[in-house]
mmCIF file of C-alpha atoms in Angstrom:
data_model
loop_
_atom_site.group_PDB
_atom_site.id
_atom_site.type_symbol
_atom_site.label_atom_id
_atom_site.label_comp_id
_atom_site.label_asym_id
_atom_site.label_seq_id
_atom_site.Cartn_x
_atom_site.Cartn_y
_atom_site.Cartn_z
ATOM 1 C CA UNK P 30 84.738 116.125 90.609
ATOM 2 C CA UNK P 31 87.182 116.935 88.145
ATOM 3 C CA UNK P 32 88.203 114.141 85.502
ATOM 4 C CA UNK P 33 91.736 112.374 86.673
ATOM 5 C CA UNK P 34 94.282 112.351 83.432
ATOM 6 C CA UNK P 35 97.156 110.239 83.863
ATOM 7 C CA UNK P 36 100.217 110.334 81.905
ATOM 8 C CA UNK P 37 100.775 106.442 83.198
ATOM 9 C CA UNK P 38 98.720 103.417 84.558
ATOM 10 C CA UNK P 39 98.859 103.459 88.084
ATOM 11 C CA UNK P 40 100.437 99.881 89.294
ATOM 12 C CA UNK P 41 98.922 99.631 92.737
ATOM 13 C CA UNK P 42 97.204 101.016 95.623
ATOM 14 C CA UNK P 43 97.969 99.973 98.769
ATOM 15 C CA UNK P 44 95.982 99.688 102.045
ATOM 16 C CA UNK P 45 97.952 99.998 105.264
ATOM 17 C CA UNK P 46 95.296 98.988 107.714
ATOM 18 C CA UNK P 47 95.503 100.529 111.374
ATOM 19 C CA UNK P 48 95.746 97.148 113.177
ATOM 20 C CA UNK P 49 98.514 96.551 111.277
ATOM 21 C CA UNK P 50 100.867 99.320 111.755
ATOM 22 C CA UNK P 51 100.040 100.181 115.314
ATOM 23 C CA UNK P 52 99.691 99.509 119.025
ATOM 24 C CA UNK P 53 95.613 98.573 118.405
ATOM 25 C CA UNK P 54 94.936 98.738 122.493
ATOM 26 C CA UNK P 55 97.415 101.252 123.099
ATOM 27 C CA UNK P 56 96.620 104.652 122.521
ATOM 28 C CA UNK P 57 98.583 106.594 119.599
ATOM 29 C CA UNK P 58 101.551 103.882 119.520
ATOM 30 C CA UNK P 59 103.107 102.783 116.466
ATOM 31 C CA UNK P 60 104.122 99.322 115.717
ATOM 32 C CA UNK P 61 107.555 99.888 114.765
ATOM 33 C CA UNK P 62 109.093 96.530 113.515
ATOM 34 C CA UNK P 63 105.302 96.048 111.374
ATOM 35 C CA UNK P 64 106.016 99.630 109.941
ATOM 36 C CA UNK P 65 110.126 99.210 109.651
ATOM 37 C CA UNK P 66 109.145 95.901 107.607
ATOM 38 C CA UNK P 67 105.977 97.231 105.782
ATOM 39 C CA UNK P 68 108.247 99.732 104.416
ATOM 40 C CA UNK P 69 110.896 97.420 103.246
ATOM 41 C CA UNK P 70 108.833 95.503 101.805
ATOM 42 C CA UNK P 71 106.732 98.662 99.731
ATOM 43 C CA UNK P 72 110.573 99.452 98.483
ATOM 44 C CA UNK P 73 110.835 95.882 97.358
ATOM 45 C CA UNK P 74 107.876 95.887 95.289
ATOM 46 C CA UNK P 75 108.075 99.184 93.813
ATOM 47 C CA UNK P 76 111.514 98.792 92.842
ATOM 48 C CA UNK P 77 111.967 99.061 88.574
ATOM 49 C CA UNK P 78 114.219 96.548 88.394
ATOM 50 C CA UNK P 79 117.415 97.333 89.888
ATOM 51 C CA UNK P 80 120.013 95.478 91.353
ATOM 52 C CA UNK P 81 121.026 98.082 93.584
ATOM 53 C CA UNK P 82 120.941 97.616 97.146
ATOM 54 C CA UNK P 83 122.018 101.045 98.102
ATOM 55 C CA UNK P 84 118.865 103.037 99.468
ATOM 56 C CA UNK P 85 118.926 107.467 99.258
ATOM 57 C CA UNK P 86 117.162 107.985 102.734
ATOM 58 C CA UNK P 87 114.811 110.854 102.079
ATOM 59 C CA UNK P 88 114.239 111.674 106.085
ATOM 60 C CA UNK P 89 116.297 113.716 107.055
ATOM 61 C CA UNK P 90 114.814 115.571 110.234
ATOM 62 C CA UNK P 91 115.690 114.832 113.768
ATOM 63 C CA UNK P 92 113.799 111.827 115.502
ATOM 64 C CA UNK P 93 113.392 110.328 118.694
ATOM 65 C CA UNK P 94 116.511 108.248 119.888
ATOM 66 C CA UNK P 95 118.737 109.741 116.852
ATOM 67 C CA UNK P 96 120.806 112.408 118.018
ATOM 68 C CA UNK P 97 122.930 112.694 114.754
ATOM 69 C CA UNK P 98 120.919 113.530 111.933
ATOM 70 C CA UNK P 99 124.240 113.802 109.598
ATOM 71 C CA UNK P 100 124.121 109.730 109.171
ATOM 72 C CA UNK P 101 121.454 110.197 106.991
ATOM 73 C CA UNK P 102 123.099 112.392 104.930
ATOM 74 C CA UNK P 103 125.543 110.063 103.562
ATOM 75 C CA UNK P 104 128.316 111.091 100.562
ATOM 76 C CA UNK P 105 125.578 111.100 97.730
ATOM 77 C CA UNK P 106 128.873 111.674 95.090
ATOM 78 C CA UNK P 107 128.312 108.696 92.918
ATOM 79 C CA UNK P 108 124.539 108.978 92.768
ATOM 80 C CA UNK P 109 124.040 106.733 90.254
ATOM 81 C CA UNK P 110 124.856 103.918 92.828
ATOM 82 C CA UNK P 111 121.116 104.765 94.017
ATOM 83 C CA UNK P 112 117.583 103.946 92.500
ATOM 84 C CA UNK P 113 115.113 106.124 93.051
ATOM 85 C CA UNK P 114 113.013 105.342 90.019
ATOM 86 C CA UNK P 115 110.136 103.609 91.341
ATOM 87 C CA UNK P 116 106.570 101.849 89.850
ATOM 88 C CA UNK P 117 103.815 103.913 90.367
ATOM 89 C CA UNK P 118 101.828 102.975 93.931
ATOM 90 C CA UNK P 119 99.744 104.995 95.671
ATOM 91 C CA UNK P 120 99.497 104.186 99.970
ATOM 92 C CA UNK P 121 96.519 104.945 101.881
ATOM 93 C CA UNK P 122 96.405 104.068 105.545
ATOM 94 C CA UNK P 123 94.010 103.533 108.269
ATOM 95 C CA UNK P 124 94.137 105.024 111.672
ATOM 96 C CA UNK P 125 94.362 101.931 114.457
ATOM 97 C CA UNK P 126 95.011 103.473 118.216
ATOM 98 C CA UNK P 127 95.413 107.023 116.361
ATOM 99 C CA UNK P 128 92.051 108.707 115.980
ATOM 100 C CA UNK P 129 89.612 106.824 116.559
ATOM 101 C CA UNK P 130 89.553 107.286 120.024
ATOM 102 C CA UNK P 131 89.221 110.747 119.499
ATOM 103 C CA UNK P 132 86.217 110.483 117.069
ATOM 104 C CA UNK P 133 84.495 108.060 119.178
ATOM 105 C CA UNK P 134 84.670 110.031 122.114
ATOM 106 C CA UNK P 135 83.478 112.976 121.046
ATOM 107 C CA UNK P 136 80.968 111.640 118.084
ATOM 108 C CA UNK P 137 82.511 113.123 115.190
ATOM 109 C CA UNK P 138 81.422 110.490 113.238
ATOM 110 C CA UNK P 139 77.977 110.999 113.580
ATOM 111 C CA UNK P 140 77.986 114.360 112.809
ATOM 112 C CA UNK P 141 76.881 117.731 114.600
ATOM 113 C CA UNK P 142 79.891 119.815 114.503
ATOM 114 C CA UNK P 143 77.735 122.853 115.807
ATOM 115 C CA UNK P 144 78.344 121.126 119.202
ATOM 116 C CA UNK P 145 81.630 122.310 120.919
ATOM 117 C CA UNK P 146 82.516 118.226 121.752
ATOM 118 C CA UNK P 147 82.339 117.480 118.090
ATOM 119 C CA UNK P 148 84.215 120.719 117.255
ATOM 120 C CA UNK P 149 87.151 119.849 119.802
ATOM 121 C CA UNK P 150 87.271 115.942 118.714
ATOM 122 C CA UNK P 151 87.025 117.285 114.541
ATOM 123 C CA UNK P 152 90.109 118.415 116.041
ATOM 124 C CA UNK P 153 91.626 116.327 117.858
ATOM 125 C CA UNK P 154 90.851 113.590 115.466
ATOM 126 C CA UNK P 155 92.879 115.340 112.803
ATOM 127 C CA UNK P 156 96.054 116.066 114.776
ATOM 128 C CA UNK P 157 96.211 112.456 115.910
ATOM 129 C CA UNK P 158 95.846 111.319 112.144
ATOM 130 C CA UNK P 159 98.036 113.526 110.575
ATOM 131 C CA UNK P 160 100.429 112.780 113.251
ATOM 132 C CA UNK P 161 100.579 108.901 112.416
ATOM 133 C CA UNK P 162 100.891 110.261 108.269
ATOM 134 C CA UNK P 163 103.842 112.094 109.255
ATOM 135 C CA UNK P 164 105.793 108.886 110.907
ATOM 136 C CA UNK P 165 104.638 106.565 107.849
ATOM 137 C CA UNK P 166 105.701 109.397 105.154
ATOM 138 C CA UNK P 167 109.129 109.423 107.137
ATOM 139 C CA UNK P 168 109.406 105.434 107.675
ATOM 140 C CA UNK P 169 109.109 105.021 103.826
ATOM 141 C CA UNK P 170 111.404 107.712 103.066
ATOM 142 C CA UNK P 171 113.997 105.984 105.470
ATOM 143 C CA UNK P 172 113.663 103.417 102.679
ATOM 144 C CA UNK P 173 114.356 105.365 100.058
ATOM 145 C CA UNK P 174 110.535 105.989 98.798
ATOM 146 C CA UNK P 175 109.831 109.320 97.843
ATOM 147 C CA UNK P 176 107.073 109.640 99.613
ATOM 148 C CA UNK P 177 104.739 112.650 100.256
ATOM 149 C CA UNK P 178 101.610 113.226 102.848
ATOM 150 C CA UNK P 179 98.118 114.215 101.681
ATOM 151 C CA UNK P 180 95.518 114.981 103.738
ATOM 152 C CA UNK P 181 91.779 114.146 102.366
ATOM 153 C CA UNK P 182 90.921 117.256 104.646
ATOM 154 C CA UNK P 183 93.501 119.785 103.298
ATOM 155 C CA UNK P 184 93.163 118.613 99.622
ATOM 156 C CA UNK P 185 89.418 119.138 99.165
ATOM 157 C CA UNK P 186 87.522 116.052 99.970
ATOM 158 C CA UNK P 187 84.276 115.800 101.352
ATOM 159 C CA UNK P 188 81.141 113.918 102.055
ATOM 160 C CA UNK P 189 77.411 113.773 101.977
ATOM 161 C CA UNK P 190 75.687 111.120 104.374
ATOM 162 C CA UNK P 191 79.467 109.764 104.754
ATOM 163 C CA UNK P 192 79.684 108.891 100.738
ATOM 164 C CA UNK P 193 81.944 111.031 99.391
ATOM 165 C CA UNK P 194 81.050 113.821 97.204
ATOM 166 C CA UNK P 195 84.132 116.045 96.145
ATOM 167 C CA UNK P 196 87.340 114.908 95.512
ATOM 168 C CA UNK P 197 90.307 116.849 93.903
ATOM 169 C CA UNK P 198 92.561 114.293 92.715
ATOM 170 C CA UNK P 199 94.326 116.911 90.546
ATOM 171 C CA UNK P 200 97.252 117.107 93.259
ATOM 172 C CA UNK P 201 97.628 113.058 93.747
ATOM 173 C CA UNK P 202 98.145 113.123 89.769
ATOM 174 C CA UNK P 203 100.447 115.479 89.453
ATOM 175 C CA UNK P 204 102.649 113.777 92.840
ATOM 176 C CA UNK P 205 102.437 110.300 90.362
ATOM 177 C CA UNK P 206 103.581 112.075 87.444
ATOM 178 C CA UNK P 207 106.166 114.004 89.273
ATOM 179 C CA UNK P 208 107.589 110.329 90.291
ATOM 180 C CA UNK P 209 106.125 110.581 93.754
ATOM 181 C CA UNK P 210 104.186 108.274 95.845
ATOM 182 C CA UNK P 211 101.347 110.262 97.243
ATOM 183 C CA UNK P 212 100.348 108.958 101.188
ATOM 184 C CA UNK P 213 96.666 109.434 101.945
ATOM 185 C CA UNK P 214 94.695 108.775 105.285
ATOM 186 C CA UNK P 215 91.486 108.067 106.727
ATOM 187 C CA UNK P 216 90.240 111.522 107.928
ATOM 188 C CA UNK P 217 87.927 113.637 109.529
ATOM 189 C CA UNK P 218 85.893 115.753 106.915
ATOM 190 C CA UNK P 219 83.524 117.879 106.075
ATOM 191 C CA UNK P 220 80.050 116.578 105.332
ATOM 192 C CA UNK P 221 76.769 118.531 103.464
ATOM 193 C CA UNK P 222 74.428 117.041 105.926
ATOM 194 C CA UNK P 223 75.732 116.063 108.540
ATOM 195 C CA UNK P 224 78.603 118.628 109.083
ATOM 196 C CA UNK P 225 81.316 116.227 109.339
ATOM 197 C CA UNK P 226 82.311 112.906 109.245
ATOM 198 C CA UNK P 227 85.103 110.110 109.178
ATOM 199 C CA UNK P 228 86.252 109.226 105.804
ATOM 200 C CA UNK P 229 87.785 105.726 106.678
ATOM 201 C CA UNK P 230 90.601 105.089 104.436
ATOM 202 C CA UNK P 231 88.669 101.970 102.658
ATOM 203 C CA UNK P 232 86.385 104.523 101.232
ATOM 204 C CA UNK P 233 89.432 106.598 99.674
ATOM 205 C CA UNK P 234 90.932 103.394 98.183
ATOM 206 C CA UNK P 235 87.796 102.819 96.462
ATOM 207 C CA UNK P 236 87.405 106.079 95.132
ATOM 208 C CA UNK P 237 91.059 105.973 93.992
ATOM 209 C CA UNK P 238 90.646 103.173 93.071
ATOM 210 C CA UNK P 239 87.372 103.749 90.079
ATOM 211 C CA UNK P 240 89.362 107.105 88.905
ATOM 212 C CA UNK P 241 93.172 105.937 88.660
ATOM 213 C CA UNK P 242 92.228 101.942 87.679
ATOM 214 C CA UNK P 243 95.641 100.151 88.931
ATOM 215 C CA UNK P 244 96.050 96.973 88.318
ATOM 216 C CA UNK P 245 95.679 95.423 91.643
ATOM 217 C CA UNK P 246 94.630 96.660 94.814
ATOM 218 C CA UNK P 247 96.072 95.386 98.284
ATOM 219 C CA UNK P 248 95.064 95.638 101.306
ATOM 220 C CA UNK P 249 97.493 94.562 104.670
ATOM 221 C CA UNK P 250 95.601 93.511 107.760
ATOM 222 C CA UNK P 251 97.049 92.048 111.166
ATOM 223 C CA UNK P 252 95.330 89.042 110.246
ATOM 224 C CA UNK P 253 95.757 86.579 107.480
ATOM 225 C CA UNK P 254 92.624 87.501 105.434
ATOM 226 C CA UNK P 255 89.057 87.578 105.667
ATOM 227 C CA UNK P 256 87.651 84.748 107.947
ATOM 228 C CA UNK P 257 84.329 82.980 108.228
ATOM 229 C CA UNK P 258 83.943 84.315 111.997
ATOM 230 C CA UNK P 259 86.396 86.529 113.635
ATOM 231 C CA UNK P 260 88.770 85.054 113.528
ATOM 232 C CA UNK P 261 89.863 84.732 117.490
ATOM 233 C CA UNK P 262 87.496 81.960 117.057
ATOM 234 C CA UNK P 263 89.548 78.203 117.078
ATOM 235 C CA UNK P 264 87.487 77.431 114.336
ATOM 236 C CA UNK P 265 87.380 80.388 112.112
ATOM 237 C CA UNK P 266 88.561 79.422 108.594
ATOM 238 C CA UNK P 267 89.988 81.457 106.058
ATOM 239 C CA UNK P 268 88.023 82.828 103.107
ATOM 240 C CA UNK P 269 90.818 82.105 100.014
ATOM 241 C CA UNK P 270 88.751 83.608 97.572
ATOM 242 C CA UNK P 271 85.412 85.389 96.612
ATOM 243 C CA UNK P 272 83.681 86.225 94.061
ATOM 244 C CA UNK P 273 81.743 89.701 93.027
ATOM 245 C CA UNK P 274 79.092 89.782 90.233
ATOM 246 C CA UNK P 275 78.021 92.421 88.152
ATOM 247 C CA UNK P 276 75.379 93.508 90.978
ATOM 248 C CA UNK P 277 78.139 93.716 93.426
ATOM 249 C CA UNK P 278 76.690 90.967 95.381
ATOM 250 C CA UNK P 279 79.830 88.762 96.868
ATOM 251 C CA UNK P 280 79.704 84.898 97.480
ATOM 252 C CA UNK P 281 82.339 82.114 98.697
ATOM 253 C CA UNK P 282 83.987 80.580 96.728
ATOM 254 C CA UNK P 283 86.803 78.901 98.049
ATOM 255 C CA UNK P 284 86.952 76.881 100.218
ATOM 256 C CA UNK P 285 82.960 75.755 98.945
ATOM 257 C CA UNK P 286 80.324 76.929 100.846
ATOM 258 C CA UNK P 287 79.311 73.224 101.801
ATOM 259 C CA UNK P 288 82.332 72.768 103.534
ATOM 260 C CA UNK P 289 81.553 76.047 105.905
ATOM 261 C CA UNK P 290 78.468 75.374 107.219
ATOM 262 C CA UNK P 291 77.278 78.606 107.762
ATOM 263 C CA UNK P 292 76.643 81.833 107.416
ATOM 264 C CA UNK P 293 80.081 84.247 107.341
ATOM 265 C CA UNK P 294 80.060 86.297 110.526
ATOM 266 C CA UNK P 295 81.515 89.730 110.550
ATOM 267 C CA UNK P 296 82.320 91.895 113.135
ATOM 268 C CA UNK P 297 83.643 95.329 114.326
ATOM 269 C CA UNK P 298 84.940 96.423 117.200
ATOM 270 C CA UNK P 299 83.071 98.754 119.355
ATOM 271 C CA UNK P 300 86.124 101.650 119.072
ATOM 272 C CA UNK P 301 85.956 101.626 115.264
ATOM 273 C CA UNK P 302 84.105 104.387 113.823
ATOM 274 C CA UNK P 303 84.843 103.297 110.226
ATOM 275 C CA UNK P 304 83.305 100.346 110.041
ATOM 276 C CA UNK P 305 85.971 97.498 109.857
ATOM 277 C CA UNK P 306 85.854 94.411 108.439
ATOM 278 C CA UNK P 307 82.249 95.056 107.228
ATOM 279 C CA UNK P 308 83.731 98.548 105.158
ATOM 280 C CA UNK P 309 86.585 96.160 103.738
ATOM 281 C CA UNK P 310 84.957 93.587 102.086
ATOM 282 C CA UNK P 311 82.102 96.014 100.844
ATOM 283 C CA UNK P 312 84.761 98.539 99.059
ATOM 284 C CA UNK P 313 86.799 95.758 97.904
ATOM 285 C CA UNK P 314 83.987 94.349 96.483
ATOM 286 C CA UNK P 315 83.416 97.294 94.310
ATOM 287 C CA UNK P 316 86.720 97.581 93.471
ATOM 288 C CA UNK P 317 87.014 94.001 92.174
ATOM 289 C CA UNK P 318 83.865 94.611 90.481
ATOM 290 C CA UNK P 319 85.400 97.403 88.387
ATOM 291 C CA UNK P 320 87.718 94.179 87.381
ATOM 292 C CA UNK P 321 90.338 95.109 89.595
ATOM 293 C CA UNK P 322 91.856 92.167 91.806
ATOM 294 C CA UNK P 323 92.011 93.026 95.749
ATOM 295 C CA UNK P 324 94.472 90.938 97.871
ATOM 296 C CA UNK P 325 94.033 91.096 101.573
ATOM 297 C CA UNK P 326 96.671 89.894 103.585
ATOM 298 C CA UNK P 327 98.674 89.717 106.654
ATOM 299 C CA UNK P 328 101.487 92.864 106.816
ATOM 300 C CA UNK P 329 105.027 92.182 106.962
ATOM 301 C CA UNK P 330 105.132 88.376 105.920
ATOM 302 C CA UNK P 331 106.154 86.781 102.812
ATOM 303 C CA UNK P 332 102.896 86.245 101.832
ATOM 304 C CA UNK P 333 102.374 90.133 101.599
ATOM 305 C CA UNK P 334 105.181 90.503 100.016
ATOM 306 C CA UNK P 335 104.203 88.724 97.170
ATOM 307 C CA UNK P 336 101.095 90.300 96.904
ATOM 308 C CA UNK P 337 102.708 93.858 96.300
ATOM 309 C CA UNK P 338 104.568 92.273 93.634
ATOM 310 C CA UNK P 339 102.053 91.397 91.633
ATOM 311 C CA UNK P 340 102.837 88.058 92.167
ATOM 312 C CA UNK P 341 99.612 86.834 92.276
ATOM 313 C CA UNK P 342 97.851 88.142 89.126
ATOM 314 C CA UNK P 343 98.689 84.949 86.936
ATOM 315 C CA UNK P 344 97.143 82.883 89.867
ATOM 316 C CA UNK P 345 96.702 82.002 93.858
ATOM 317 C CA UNK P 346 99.193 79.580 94.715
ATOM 318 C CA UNK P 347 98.317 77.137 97.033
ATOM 319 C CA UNK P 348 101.217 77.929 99.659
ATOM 320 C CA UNK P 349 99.580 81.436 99.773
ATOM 321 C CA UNK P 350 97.817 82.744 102.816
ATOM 322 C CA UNK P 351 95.313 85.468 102.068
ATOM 323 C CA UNK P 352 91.857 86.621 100.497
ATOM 324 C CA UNK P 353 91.438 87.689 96.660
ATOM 325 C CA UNK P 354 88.990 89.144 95.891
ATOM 326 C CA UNK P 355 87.972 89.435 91.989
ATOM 327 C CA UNK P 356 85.361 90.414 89.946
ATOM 328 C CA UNK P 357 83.220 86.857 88.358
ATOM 329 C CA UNK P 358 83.478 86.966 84.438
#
């Protein structure tokens, strides 16, 4: 892998996770008010500073239920009225009801791609994902973020026993430098030994994550954070923060661990072929062990909100709902 230079420090990467952004039991249906607000909300916190509530929509293709694309394409004459100068993010999202039906179906996860099911569902799998990249590229650029799509596939990544073992980050560089916000996605690759593979988008974030160094890492979940059961459970309780030591070994620490109990119970759903909950807190945890602070939080609230602003870094407050997650000095 080729060294990542920089001309900048990356502010933050952000996690859109699949349950969040779409239909979960539905298949290939987008949440549309989560993504509408996600996306306000990303143009919020990337915004340098200016007062200006005017936003340059950047999609201007024809969509569903919009016959007239030529609203979009407002009089741009005074185009200083418009701020398209954003701090430097970097979005990765997960898949939800878009491909991992396809992968579980047909086993591309587990490899094999010399069989003709795992051939057809490599892709498959790929047109569903790049699909839902597409409608999140165009729902930020309806906010004004200049946002473009890049595929792990297309730009070079691949695995070995599902870690990943080339990366070209060259072309996510040069989109940050350029003044873009490069869109990644979990994806169905190409793996050494077993063929192929899903490379979930926690995995990405983490790789992004030791080669770019931002200063904060977020991750937005349909649920408030990570819980001490799932947390359908009456008497799951949130998990405010943990810690990470130099091992990478993670621990409880508030609330105390006397107060839970018990052990922490994780689970993943039976659909999810990229490991879930269980993935999260494992990349997070190396992420906050590189010193990095990880936030994990509902989408589309307030509490989120704050999160992407960097809110946070100076201290939790205790009106906050969510999980940090930071490395134990």
């Amino acid at each position: 892998m080729e060294e990542t230079n920089l001309n900048q420090t990356i502010r933050c990467i952000v996690k859109l996770g699949g349950a969040a952004i779409t239909c979960k039991n539905e298949l290939e249906k987008i949440n549309e008010e989560n993504l509408e607000t996600v996306s306000s909300h990303l143009r919020q916190a990337m915004n340098l500073g200016s007062c200006s509530t005017q936003v340059m929509g950047m999609d201007w293709s024809k969509r569903d239920a919009v016959s007239d694309i030529s609203s979009s394409l407002c009089d741009f004459g005074d185009q200083c009225q418009f701020n398209v100068d954003f701090s430097r993010f970097v979005v990765v999202h997960g898949a939800g009801s878009f491909g991992h039906f396809q992968a579980s179906k047909s086993g591309v996860h587990k490899g094999g791609l010399n069989q003709p099911l795992v051939k057809a569902g490599f892709v498959a799998t790929r047109i569903s994902v790049t699909t839902l990249n597409l409608e999140i590229v165009r729902a930020l650029a309806r906010e004004g973020i200049p946002s473009i799509g890049m595929s792990p596939y297309s730009c070079g990544w691949s695995t070995s026993e599902r870690n990943v073992a080339s990366a070209d980050l060259s072309g996510v560089a040069k989109a940050i430098d350029s003044g873009f916000i490069p869109v990644l996605h979990g994806d169905a690759v190409l793996d050494e030994r077993l063929g192929c593979t899903i490379l979930s988008g926690d995995v990405i974030i983490r790789h992004l994550a030791e080669h770019l160094r931002p200063e904060y890492v977020v991750f937005l979940t349909d649920v408030s954070g990570v819980y001490d059961r799932p947390p359908t459970d009456p008497n799951a309780v949130l998990l405010r923060e943990i810690a990470v030591d130099e091992d990478g070994k993670w621990s409880v620490v508030k609330p105390t661990p006397q107060s839970l109990n018990k052990q922490v119970e994780i689970t993943v759903a039976a659909h999810d072929t990229t490991g879930g909950m269980v993935t999260k807190i494992s990349e997070a945890a190396m992420i906050a062990k590189l010193g990095i602070d990880v936030y994990i939080v509902k989408a589309a609230t307030s509490h989120s909100l704050r999160a992407l602003r960097g809110e946070l870094r100076h201290g939790i407050p205790d009106d906050w709902l969510g999980t940090v997650i930071r490395f134990s000095r």
